[in-house]
Coordinates of C-alpha atoms and ligand atoms in Angstrom, one line a residue:
X252 CA 0.0 0.0 0.0
X253 CA 1.2 3.4 -0.8
X254 CA 0.8 5.7 2.1
X255 CA 1.7 9.4 1.7
X256 CA 0.7 12.5 3.4
X257 CA -2.9 11.4 3.9
X258 CA -6.2 13.0 3.7
X259 CA -6.7 13.6 7.4
X260 CA -3.4 15.4 7.9
X261 CA -3.7 16.7 4.4
X262 CA -6.9 18.4 5.4
X263 CA -4.8 20.3 7.9
X264 CA -1.9 21.0 5.7
X265 CA -3.9 21.5 2.5
X266 CA -3.5 24.6 0.5
X267 CA -6.9 25.8 1.8
X268 CA -6.9 29.3 0.7
X269 CA -6.0 28.9 -3.0
X270 CA -7.2 31.5 -5.3
X271 CA -10.2 30.5 -7.5
X272 CA -8.2 29.9 -10.6
X273 CA -5.8 27.4 -9.1
X274 CA -6.4 23.8 -10.2
X275 CA -8.2 21.5 -7.8
X276 CA -6.1 20.0 -5.0
X277 CA -3.9 17.1 -6.2
X278 CA -3.8 13.7 -4.4
X279 CA -1.1 15.1 -2.2
X280 CA -2.3 18.6 -1.4
X281 CA 0.4 20.8 -0.1
X282 CA 3.1 18.4 -1.2
X283 CA 6.1 19.5 -3.0
X284 CA 4.6 18.4 -6.3
X285 CA 1.6 20.7 -5.8
X286 CA 0.9 23.1 -8.6
X287 CA 2.6 26.5 -8.6
X288 CA 1.3 28.9 -6.0
X289 CA 1.8 32.1 -7.8
X290 CA -1.3 34.2 -8.2
X291 CA -2.6 35.0 -11.6
X292 CA -2.0 38.6 -12.6
X293 CA -4.8 40.8 -11.4
X294 CA -5.9 38.5 -8.5
X295 CA -5.3 40.0 -5.1
X296 CA -2.7 38.0 -3.3
X297 CA -3.8 36.0 -0.3
X298 CA -1.9 33.8 2.0
X299 CA -2.3 30.2 1.0
X300 CA -2.6 28.8 4.5
X301 CA -0.5 25.7 3.9
X302 CA 0.4 23.9 7.1
X303 CA 2.8 21.2 6.2
X304 CA 5.4 22.1 8.8
X305 CA 5.8 19.7 11.8
X306 CA 7.5 20.3 15.1
X307 CA 9.1 17.6 17.2
X308 CA 8.4 18.5 20.8
X309 CA 10.9 16.1 22.4
X310 CA 9.9 15.0 25.9
X311 CA 7.1 17.5 26.2
X312 CA 4.3 16.2 28.3
X313 CA 0.8 15.8 26.8
X314 CA -0.5 18.6 29.0
X315 CA 2.3 20.9 27.8
X316 CA 1.7 20.1 24.2
X317 CA -2.0 20.7 24.6
X318 CA -1.2 24.1 26.1
X319 CA 1.2 25.0 23.3
X320 CA -1.1 24.0 20.5
X321 CA -3.0 27.3 20.1
X322 CA 0.3 29.2 19.8
X323 CA 1.6 26.5 17.3
X324 CA -1.5 26.8 15.2
X325 CA -1.3 30.5 15.2
X326 CA 2.3 30.4 14.1
X327 CA 1.5 28.1 11.2
X328 CA 2.7 24.7 12.5
X329 CA 0.5 21.9 11.1
X330 CA 1.5 19.0 13.4
X331 CA 3.5 17.9 16.4
X332 CA 5.6 14.8 16.7
X333 CA 5.5 13.5 20.3
X334 CA 7.8 11.2 22.2
X335 CA 6.7 7.6 22.6
X336 CA 3.5 7.4 24.6
X337 CA 3.5 3.7 25.7
X338 CA 4.6 2.3 29.1
X339 CA 8.3 2.1 29.4
X340 CA 11.1 1.1 31.8
X341 CA 11.8 3.2 34.9
X342 CA 14.9 5.5 35.1
X343 CA 16.0 9.1 34.6
X344 CA 17.4 9.0 31.1
X345 CA 15.4 10.3 28.2
X346 CA 15.7 7.0 26.3
X347 CA 13.7 5.0 28.8
X348 CA 10.8 6.0 26.4
X349 CA 12.4 3.8 23.7
X350 CA 12.1 0.6 25.9
X351 CA 8.5 -0.4 25.9
X352 CA 7.1 -2.6 28.6
X353 CA 3.5 -2.7 27.4
X354 CA 1.3 -0.8 25.0
X355 CA -0.7 0.9 27.8
X356 CA -0.8 4.6 27.0
X357 CA 0.6 5.5 30.4
X358 CA 4.1 7.1 30.6
X359 CA 5.9 9.7 32.5
X360 CA 4.7 12.2 29.8
X361 CA 1.1 11.6 30.8
X362 CA -1.9 9.3 31.0
X363 CA -4.2 7.9 28.3
X364 CA -6.8 10.6 29.3
X365 CA -4.2 13.3 29.0
X366 CA -3.1 12.0 25.6
X367 CA -6.6 12.0 24.3
X368 CA -7.2 15.5 25.7
X369 CA -4.1 16.6 23.9
X370 CA -5.1 15.3 20.5
X371 CA -8.5 17.0 21.0
X372 CA -7.1 20.4 22.2
X373 CA -4.6 20.4 19.3
X374 CA -7.2 19.5 16.7
X375 CA -9.2 22.5 17.9
X376 CA -6.2 24.6 17.2
X377 CA -5.7 23.1 13.8
X378 CA -2.7 21.1 14.8
X379 CA -2.4 17.3 14.2
X380 CA -0.6 14.8 16.5
X381 CA 1.9 12.3 15.2
X382 CA 3.0 9.7 17.8
X383 CA 6.4 8.0 17.9
X384 CA 5.7 4.2 17.7
X385 CA 8.3 1.9 19.1
X386 CA 7.4 -1.4 17.5
X387 CA 10.7 -3.1 16.6
X388 CA 11.6 -4.1 20.1
X389 CA 10.9 -4.1 23.8
X390 CA 13.4 -3.5 26.6
X391 CA 17.1 -3.9 26.8
X392 CA 17.2 -4.9 30.4
X393 CA 19.0 -8.1 31.4
X394 CA 17.1 -8.3 34.7
X395 CA 13.4 -8.3 35.4
X396 CA 11.6 -5.2 36.4
X397 CA 8.4 -3.2 36.6
X398 CA 7.3 -0.6 34.1
X399 CA 6.0 3.0 34.6
X400 CA 2.4 1.8 34.8
X401 CA 3.2 -1.2 37.0
X402 CA 3.5 -4.0 34.4
X403 CA 6.0 -6.7 35.3
X404 CA 8.5 -7.8 32.7
X405 CA 11.6 -9.8 31.9
X406 CA 13.9 -9.2 29.0
X407 CA 12.0 -11.7 26.8
X408 CA 8.8 -12.0 28.7
X409 CA 6.0 -9.5 28.9
X410 CA 3.1 -11.2 30.6
X411 CA -0.1 -11.3 28.5
X412 CA 1.8 -9.7 25.6
X413 CA 5.0 -11.4 24.4
X414 CA 6.9 -14.4 25.4
X415 CA 9.9 -16.3 24.2
X416 CA 8.2 -19.7 24.3
X417 CA 5.6 -18.4 21.8
X418 CA 8.4 -17.3 19.5
X419 CA 7.7 -13.6 19.7
X420 CA 11.4 -12.7 19.7
X421 CA 14.4 -13.0 17.5
X422 CA 17.6 -14.5 18.8
X423 CA 19.7 -14.0 15.7
X424 CA 22.7 -16.2 16.7
X425 CA 24.8 -14.3 14.2
X426 CA 27.0 -12.4 16.7
X427 CA 28.5 -13.1 20.0
X428 CA 25.8 -11.5 22.1
X429 CA 23.0 -11.4 19.5
X430 CA 23.6 -7.6 19.2
X431 CA 24.0 -5.9 15.8
X432 CA 27.7 -5.6 15.1
X433 CA 27.7 -4.6 11.4
X434 CA 25.2 -2.4 9.5
X435 CA 26.6 -3.8 6.3
X436 CA 24.7 -7.0 7.1
X437 CA 20.9 -6.6 6.4
X438 CA 20.1 -9.8 8.3
X439 CA 22.0 -8.7 11.4
X440 CA 20.3 -5.3 11.3
X441 CA 16.8 -6.9 11.1
X442 CA 17.1 -9.9 13.3
X443 CA 19.9 -9.1 15.8
X444 CA 19.4 -6.7 18.7
X445 CA 19.8 -3.0 18.4
X446 CA 21.8 -2.1 21.6
X447 CA 20.4 -5.2 23.5
X448 CA 16.8 -4.3 22.9
X449 CA 14.7 -7.5 22.7
X450 CA 13.9 -7.8 19.0
X451 CA 10.3 -8.6 18.0
X452 CA 9.7 -11.2 15.3
X453 CA 7.9 -8.7 13.2
X454 CA 7.7 -11.1 10.2
X455 CA 5.3 -13.3 12.3
X456 CA 1.6 -12.8 11.9
X457 CA 0.7 -12.9 15.7
X458 CA 3.3 -10.2 16.4
X459 CA 2.1 -8.1 13.5
X460 CA -1.5 -8.5 14.6
X461 CA -0.8 -7.3 18.2
X462 CA 1.2 -4.3 16.9
X463 CA -1.6 -3.4 14.6
X464 CA -3.9 -3.4 17.6
X465 CA -1.5 -1.0 19.4
X466 CA -1.5 1.4 16.5
X467 CA -5.3 1.2 16.1
X468 CA -5.6 2.1 19.7
X469 CA -3.5 5.2 19.2
X470 CA -5.6 6.1 16.1
X471 CA -8.7 5.8 18.3
X472 CA -7.2 8.5 20.5
X473 CA -7.1 10.9 17.7
X474 CA -3.6 10.8 16.2
X475 CA -3.1 11.7 12.6
X476 CA 0.1 9.8 12.0
X477 CA 2.9 7.7 13.4
X478 CA 6.7 7.8 13.3
X479 CA 7.9 4.2 12.9
X480 CA 11.0 4.1 15.2
X481 CA 13.9 1.9 14.1
X482 CA 12.1 1.0 10.8
X483 CA 15.5 0.0 9.4
X484 CA 15.5 -2.9 11.8
X485 CA 12.3 -4.3 10.2
X486 CA 11.6 -4.9 6.6
X487 CA 9.4 -2.5 4.6
X488 CA 6.9 -5.4 4.3
X489 CA 6.8 -5.5 8.1
X490 CA 6.1 -1.8 8.4
X491 CA 3.4 -2.1 5.7
X492 CA 1.8 -5.1 7.5
X493 CA 1.9 -3.4 10.9
X494 CA 0.3 -0.2 9.6
X495 CA -2.1 -1.9 7.2
X496 CA -5.2 -1.5 9.3
X497 CA -4.7 2.2 10.0
X498 CA -7.1 4.6 8.4
X499 CA -6.0 5.3 4.8
X500 CA -5.3 9.0 5.7
X501 CA -2.9 8.3 8.6
X502 CA 0.6 9.5 7.9
X503 CA 3.3 6.9 8.3
X504 CA 6.9 8.2 8.5
X505 CA 9.7 5.6 8.8
X506 CA 12.9 6.3 10.6
X507 CA 15.6 4.8 8.3
X508 CA 18.9 6.6 8.9
X509 CA 20.8 6.8 5.6
X510 CA 24.2 5.2 6.1
X511 CA 27.0 5.1 3.5
X512 CA 27.8 1.5 2.3
X513 CA 24.7 0.1 4.0
X514 CA 22.5 -2.3 2.1
X515 CA 19.3 -1.1 3.7
X516 CA 18.3 2.3 2.2
X517 CA 15.6 4.8 3.0
X518 CA 14.3 4.3 -0.5
X519 CA 13.3 0.8 0.3
X520 CA 10.6 2.1 2.6
X521 CA 8.6 4.4 0.4
X522 CA 5.9 1.8 -0.3
X523 CA 5.1 1.9 3.4
X524 CA 4.7 5.7 3.4
X525 CA 7.0 8.6 3.9
X526 CA 10.6 8.4 5.3
X527 CA 12.9 10.8 7.1
X528 CA 15.8 12.0 4.9
X529 CA 18.8 12.2 7.3
X530 CA 21.1 13.4 4.5
X531 CA 19.5 16.9 4.4
X532 CA 20.4 17.8 8.0
X533 CA 23.9 16.5 7.6
X534 CA 24.5 18.3 4.4
X535 CA 23.0 21.6 5.4
X536 CA 25.3 21.8 8.4
X537 CA 28.5 22.2 6.4
X538 CA 26.7 24.5 3.8
X539 CA 25.6 27.0 6.5
X540 CA 28.9 26.9 8.3
X541 CA 30.7 27.5 5.0
X542 CA 28.2 30.2 3.9
X543 CA 27.5 29.2 0.3
X544 CA 23.8 29.1 0.9
X545 CA 22.7 28.5 -2.7
X546 CA 23.6 24.8 -2.1
X547 CA 21.1 24.5 0.7
X548 CA 18.2 25.3 -1.6
X549 CA 19.5 22.8 -4.1
X550 CA 19.8 19.9 -1.8
X551 CA 17.9 17.0 -3.1
X552 CA 17.8 18.4 -6.6
X553 CA 21.4 19.5 -7.2
X554 CA 23.0 17.0 -9.5
X555 CA 26.2 16.7 -7.6
X556 CA 24.5 16.0 -4.3
X557 CA 24.4 12.6 -2.7
X558 CA 21.4 10.4 -3.2
X559 CA 18.2 11.8 -1.7
X560 CA 14.7 10.4 -1.3
X561 CA 12.2 11.6 -3.9
X562 CA 10.9 14.9 -2.6
X563 CA 7.3 13.8 -2.1
X564 CA 8.4 11.0 0.2
X565 CA 10.9 12.9 2.3
X566 CA 10.6 14.7 5.7
X567 CA 13.6 16.7 6.5
X568 CA 15.0 18.4 9.6
X569 CA 18.1 20.3 10.8
X570 CA 18.4 17.9 13.8
X571 CA 16.4 15.5 15.8
X572 CA 16.8 14.1 19.3
X573 CA 19.5 11.6 18.2
X574 CA 21.5 13.9 16.0
X575 CA 21.5 16.8 18.5
X576 CA 23.5 14.4 20.7
X577 CA 25.9 13.5 17.9
X578 CA 28.3 15.5 15.7
X579 CA 26.8 15.2 12.2
X580 CA 24.3 18.0 12.4
X581 CA 23.9 21.4 13.8
X582 CA 22.0 21.8 17.1
X583 CA 20.7 24.6 19.3
X584 CA 24.3 25.1 20.5
X585 CA 25.2 26.5 17.0
X586 CA 22.9 29.5 17.7
X587 CA 22.5 31.7 14.7
X588 CA 23.8 29.1 12.2
X589 CA 21.2 26.7 13.5
X590 CA 18.4 29.3 13.2
X591 CA 19.6 30.1 9.6
X592 CA 19.6 26.4 8.7
X593 CA 16.0 26.1 9.8
X594 CA 15.0 29.2 7.8
X595 CA 16.6 27.6 4.7
X596 CA 14.7 24.4 5.4
X597 CA 11.5 26.3 5.5
X598 CA 12.2 28.2 2.3
X599 CA 13.5 25.1 0.4
X600 CA 11.2 23.2 -2.0
X601 CA 12.7 19.8 -1.3
X602 CA 10.8 17.5 1.1
X603 CA 8.7 18.7 4.0
X604 CA 10.2 20.3 7.1
X605 CA 10.2 19.2 10.7
X606 CA 11.4 21.8 13.3
X607 CA 13.0 20.3 16.4
X608 CA 12.5 21.6 19.9
X609 CA 14.1 20.0 23.0
X610 CA 15.8 20.9 26.2
X611 CA 19.4 21.9 27.0
X612 CA 21.8 19.2 28.1
X613 CA 25.5 18.6 28.6
X614 CA 25.2 14.9 29.5
X615 CA 23.9 12.8 26.4
X616 CA 21.7 10.6 28.6
X617 CA 20.2 13.3 30.8
X618 CA 16.5 13.2 30.8
X619 CA 14.1 16.2 31.0
X620 CA 13.4 17.7 34.4
X621 CA 11.3 15.3 36.5
X622 CA 9.5 15.3 39.8
X623 CA 10.4 13.0 42.7
X624 CA 8.3 10.2 41.2
X625 CA 9.9 10.6 37.8
X626 CA 7.0 12.3 36.1
X627 CA 8.3 14.9 33.6
X628 CA 7.5 18.5 34.4
X629 CA 5.5 20.4 31.9
X630 CA 7.6 22.3 29.4
X631 CA 7.2 26.0 29.1
X632 CA 9.0 28.6 26.9
X633 CA 10.7 31.6 28.5
X634 CA 9.9 34.9 26.9
X635 CA 12.5 36.1 24.4
X636 CA 14.0 32.6 23.6
X637 CA 16.4 32.7 20.6
X638 CA 19.8 31.8 19.4
X639 CA 21.5 34.0 21.9
X640 CA 19.7 32.7 25.0
X641 CA 22.0 31.0 27.4
X642 CA 20.6 27.6 28.2
X643 CA 21.0 26.0 31.6
X644 CA 20.9 22.2 31.6
X645 CA 17.3 21.0 31.5
X646 CA 15.8 24.3 30.4
X647 CA 13.4 24.1 27.4
X648 CA 15.2 25.5 24.4
X649 CA 11.9 26.2 22.5
X650 CA 13.6 26.4 19.1
X651 CA 10.1 26.5 17.5
X652 CA 9.7 29.9 19.1
X653 CA 13.0 31.4 18.0
X654 CA 12.0 34.5 16.1
X655 CA 13.6 33.6 12.7
X656 CA 12.2 30.0 12.9
X657 CA 8.7 31.0 14.0
X658 CA 8.6 33.8 11.5
X659 CA 9.6 31.5 8.7
X660 CA 7.0 29.0 9.7
X661 CA 4.5 31.8 9.2
X662 CA 6.2 32.6 5.9
X663 CA 5.8 29.1 4.6
X664 CA 2.2 28.9 5.8
X665 CA 1.5 32.0 3.8
X666 CA 3.4 31.3 0.6
X667 CA 3.0 27.5 0.3
X668 CA 5.7 24.8 0.1
X669 CA 6.6 25.2 -3.5
X670 CA 7.1 28.2 -5.8
X671 CA 7.4 28.7 -9.5
X672 CA 11.2 28.1 -9.5
X673 CA 11.9 31.8 -9.3
X674 CA 14.8 31.3 -7.0
X675 CA 17.5 33.7 -7.8
X676 CA 21.0 33.1 -6.7
X677 CA 22.4 36.6 -6.3
X678 CA 25.9 35.3 -5.6
X679 CA 27.1 32.1 -4.0
X680 CA 26.5 33.4 -0.4
X681 CA 23.3 35.4 -0.8
X682 CA 20.2 33.7 -2.0
X683 CA 16.7 35.0 -2.7
X684 CA 13.6 33.0 -3.1
X685 CA 10.6 34.6 -4.8
X686 CA 7.1 33.2 -4.3
X687 CA 5.2 35.5 -6.7
X688 CA 2.9 38.0 -5.0
X689 CA 2.8 35.9 -1.8
X690 CA 6.3 36.2 -0.5
X691 CA 10.0 36.9 -0.8
X692 CA 13.0 35.6 1.2
X693 CA 16.6 36.5 1.2
X694 CA 19.4 34.9 3.2
X695 CA 23.0 35.6 3.6
X696 CA 26.0 33.4 4.5
X697 CA 28.2 36.5 4.7
X698 CA 29.9 37.3 7.9
X699 CA 29.0 41.0 7.5
X700 CA 25.7 42.6 6.8
X701 CA 24.9 42.8 3.1
X702 CA 22.9 45.6 1.6
X703 CA 21.3 45.3 -1.8
X704 CA 18.4 46.1 -4.1
X705 CA 16.4 43.1 -5.1
X706 CA 13.4 42.4 -7.4
X707 CA 10.4 40.8 -5.7
X708 CA 7.1 39.7 -7.1
X709 CA 5.2 41.4 -4.3
X710 CA 2.7 44.1 -4.7
X711 CA 3.9 47.6 -3.6
X712 CA 3.5 48.5 0.0
X713 CA 5.0 48.0 3.5
X714 CA 5.7 44.5 4.8
X715 CA 7.0 43.3 8.1
X716 CA 10.3 41.5 8.1
X717 CA 9.2 38.3 9.7
X718 CA 12.8 37.1 10.0
X719 CA 12.6 39.1 13.3
X720 CA 9.6 37.0 14.2
X721 CA 5.9 37.0 13.4
X722 CA 3.9 40.2 13.8
X723 CA 2.4 40.8 17.3
X724 CA -1.3 39.8 17.8
X725 CA -2.0 43.5 17.4
X726 CA -0.4 43.3 13.9
X727 CA 2.8 45.2 14.7
X728 CA 6.0 44.2 13.1
X729 CA 8.5 42.4 15.4
X730 CA 11.3 44.1 13.5
X731 CA 11.8 46.4 10.6
X732 CA 9.1 47.2 8.0
X733 CA 10.3 46.9 4.4
X734 CA 8.9 48.9 1.6
X735 CA 8.3 47.3 -1.8
X736 CA 8.4 50.0 -4.3
X737 CA 6.1 50.6 -7.3
X738 CA 8.3 48.3 -9.5
X739 CA 8.4 45.5 -6.9
X740 CA 12.0 46.3 -5.7
X741 CA 13.2 46.3 -2.1
X742 CA 16.3 47.7 -0.7
X743 CA 17.3 45.7 2.3
X744 CA 20.2 45.0 4.6
X745 CA 20.5 41.3 5.4
X746 CA 22.3 40.8 8.7
X747 CA 25.3 38.5 8.9
X748 CA 24.2 34.8 8.6
X749 CA 20.6 35.8 8.7
X750 CA 17.6 36.5 6.5
X751 CA 14.9 38.9 5.5
X752 CA 11.5 37.5 4.9
X753 CA 8.3 39.2 3.6
X754 CA 4.9 37.8 2.9
X755 CA 1.3 38.9 2.2
X756 CA 0.1 37.6 5.6
X757 CA 2.3 40.1 7.4
X758 CA 1.8 43.5 5.8
X759 CA 2.8 46.5 7.9
X760 CA 0.4 49.3 8.8
X761 CA 1.5 52.6 7.6
Ligands
ARE978 C1 20.1 2.6 25.8 C2 21.6 2.7 26.2 C3 22.3 1.5 25.6 C4 21.6 0.2 26.1 C5 20.1 0.2 25.8 C6 19.4 -1.0 26.3 O1 22.1 3.9 25.6 O2 23.6 1.5 26.0 O3 22.2 -1.0 25.6 O4 19.5 1.4 26.3 O5 19.3 -0.9 27.7 C7 17.5 5.4 22.2 C8 18.9 5.8 22.6 C9 19.7 4.7 23.0 C10 19.0 3.8 24.0 C11 17.7 3.4 23.4 C12 16.9 2.4 24.3 O6 19.5 6.5 21.5 O7 21.0 5.1 23.5 O8 19.9 2.7 24.4 O9 16.9 4.5 23.1 O10 16.6 3.1 25.4 C13 20.5 3.2 15.0 C14 19.1 2.8 14.6 C15 18.1 3.9 14.8 C16 18.2 4.5 16.2 C17 19.7 4.9 16.5 C18 19.9 5.5 17.9 O11 19.1 2.4 13.2 O12 16.8 3.4 14.5 O13 20.5 3.8 16.3 N1 17.3 5.6 16.4 C19 16.0 5.3 17.1 C20 15.6 6.4 18.1 C21 16.6 6.4 19.3 C22 16.3 5.1 20.1 C23 16.1 4.0 19.2 C24 15.9 4.0 17.8 C25 15.7 2.7 19.9 O14 15.6 7.6 17.4 O15 16.4 7.5 20.1 O16 17.5 4.9 20.9 O17 14.3 2.7 20.1 C26 24.6 4.4 11.9 C27 23.4 3.6 11.2 C28 22.2 3.9 12.0 C29 22.3 3.7 13.5 C30 23.5 4.6 14.0 C31 23.7 4.6 15.5 O18 24.5 5.7 11.6 O19 23.3 4.0 9.9 O20 21.1 3.1 11.5 O21 21.1 4.1 14.1 O22 24.7 4.2 13.3 O23 24.2 3.3 15.8
CA979 CA1 14.2 -6.2 14.2

């Protein structure tokens, strides 16, 4: 079955405000292959209200996500990726969530009722919920224990759920301790254990059936999609089988990390739905640090670039919870470079973007701030968060509210995910992106401010520079107002390693 950005989520991310003369929505509304968004001459330009941008709210509680959703919807985010919601092992580290003990929706991030209340509150705000589904494995604990919700377990025995005697687990027998040793062996990757995590026999029908039940239960609580954790460690057929009963319109995004020389490739999973393209975040890191920004807008289409997933199957990100703990991508610690990389992701036409938002840490394993019982405390964003904010360990970084990132989410929501190809490379380090009458974007990789006169497709008038953040609820610009002259030109100063962004949804009074 071919699962792509589905109807339910698509309804949220659809190009809902298209001008009358635009062709009817395609099968994948809002997708990168959607028709051009440029208004016909003579039609007044309106924001397109496309909401394809996701935000991963790493380790946010269900209550905190519910509270954030109105602001997310207002900013233009279409959906939230949550951390895994099922019962997990006890412990302080963040990764306890990736060791399921049962499929009860009861975790230190919240109860089943709180989860359902979150999907409802977010839906009211026009924001969909995508849940992280850990279905490849159970725990990696060698001794028995009790999970967050009180379920007893042993490494290969989960009473009433899985047991070794019934053949629910793989014991690959290919390596000394049954752990994956080499990613160049597909059979090891799929049947041996990922860091000692008890590997489910996902090719077996009884296992698949129970996993389908788990995902159906999540769907009944109002989710609009699932991230399939560790999809590389199952076959694409397994992922298809496990997700087969889900409503047609549910989004399925497989996590398959692209690795050089590996036999298992992200491309192998596109029959099961969409896939995260890890290459984008890795490649954009060097590009932004080097400053030749043109390349960032060409990733995925540039002939010289490495293999990328087809755009309509790809979800891209600057970082996620794993890569921010590694050295292959940028992270919040890169400050302005990180903000700029996110802005480029939101202006690019390749794939669909996911903004990441987590908490500050210096220890890789450190979990989010918890109470005495281990329940995670509700996240909250301090006023004025941004790339310059000093982050004490445990404080919520709130990247999704950084002015440039939030402003560009609004920009993308107003101009749509694809343009008419009117991207002009001014020079290697300054790029401009025109989206007809709807919007215009310029970014600079220079280490000094760059002043220039540029042609836009915008109607004459005053526009807020949303690179300084979205306009206030009262409609006041967060930063400078930029005048588009009678010929459509602007004269702007692009700050070092930053951007200027104008769109029809943020016109300045005056
Ligand atoms: C923890 C401890 C381990 C311990 C284990 C069991 O760290 O020492 O053995 O528990 O007790 C997360 C954490 C892990 C954690 C695990 C379980 O990152 O540290 O283990 O939870 O609690 C591969 C997979 C990819 C996976 C990454 C991390 O292919 O799917 O490894 N990513 C997802 C999640 C993770 C999560 C898991 C999967 C497990 O996003 O957060 O782990 O549910 C090359 C390959 C990649 C490979 C990568 C790293 O790049 O191409 O495929 O990724 O190396 O090995
Ligand atoms: Ca497996």
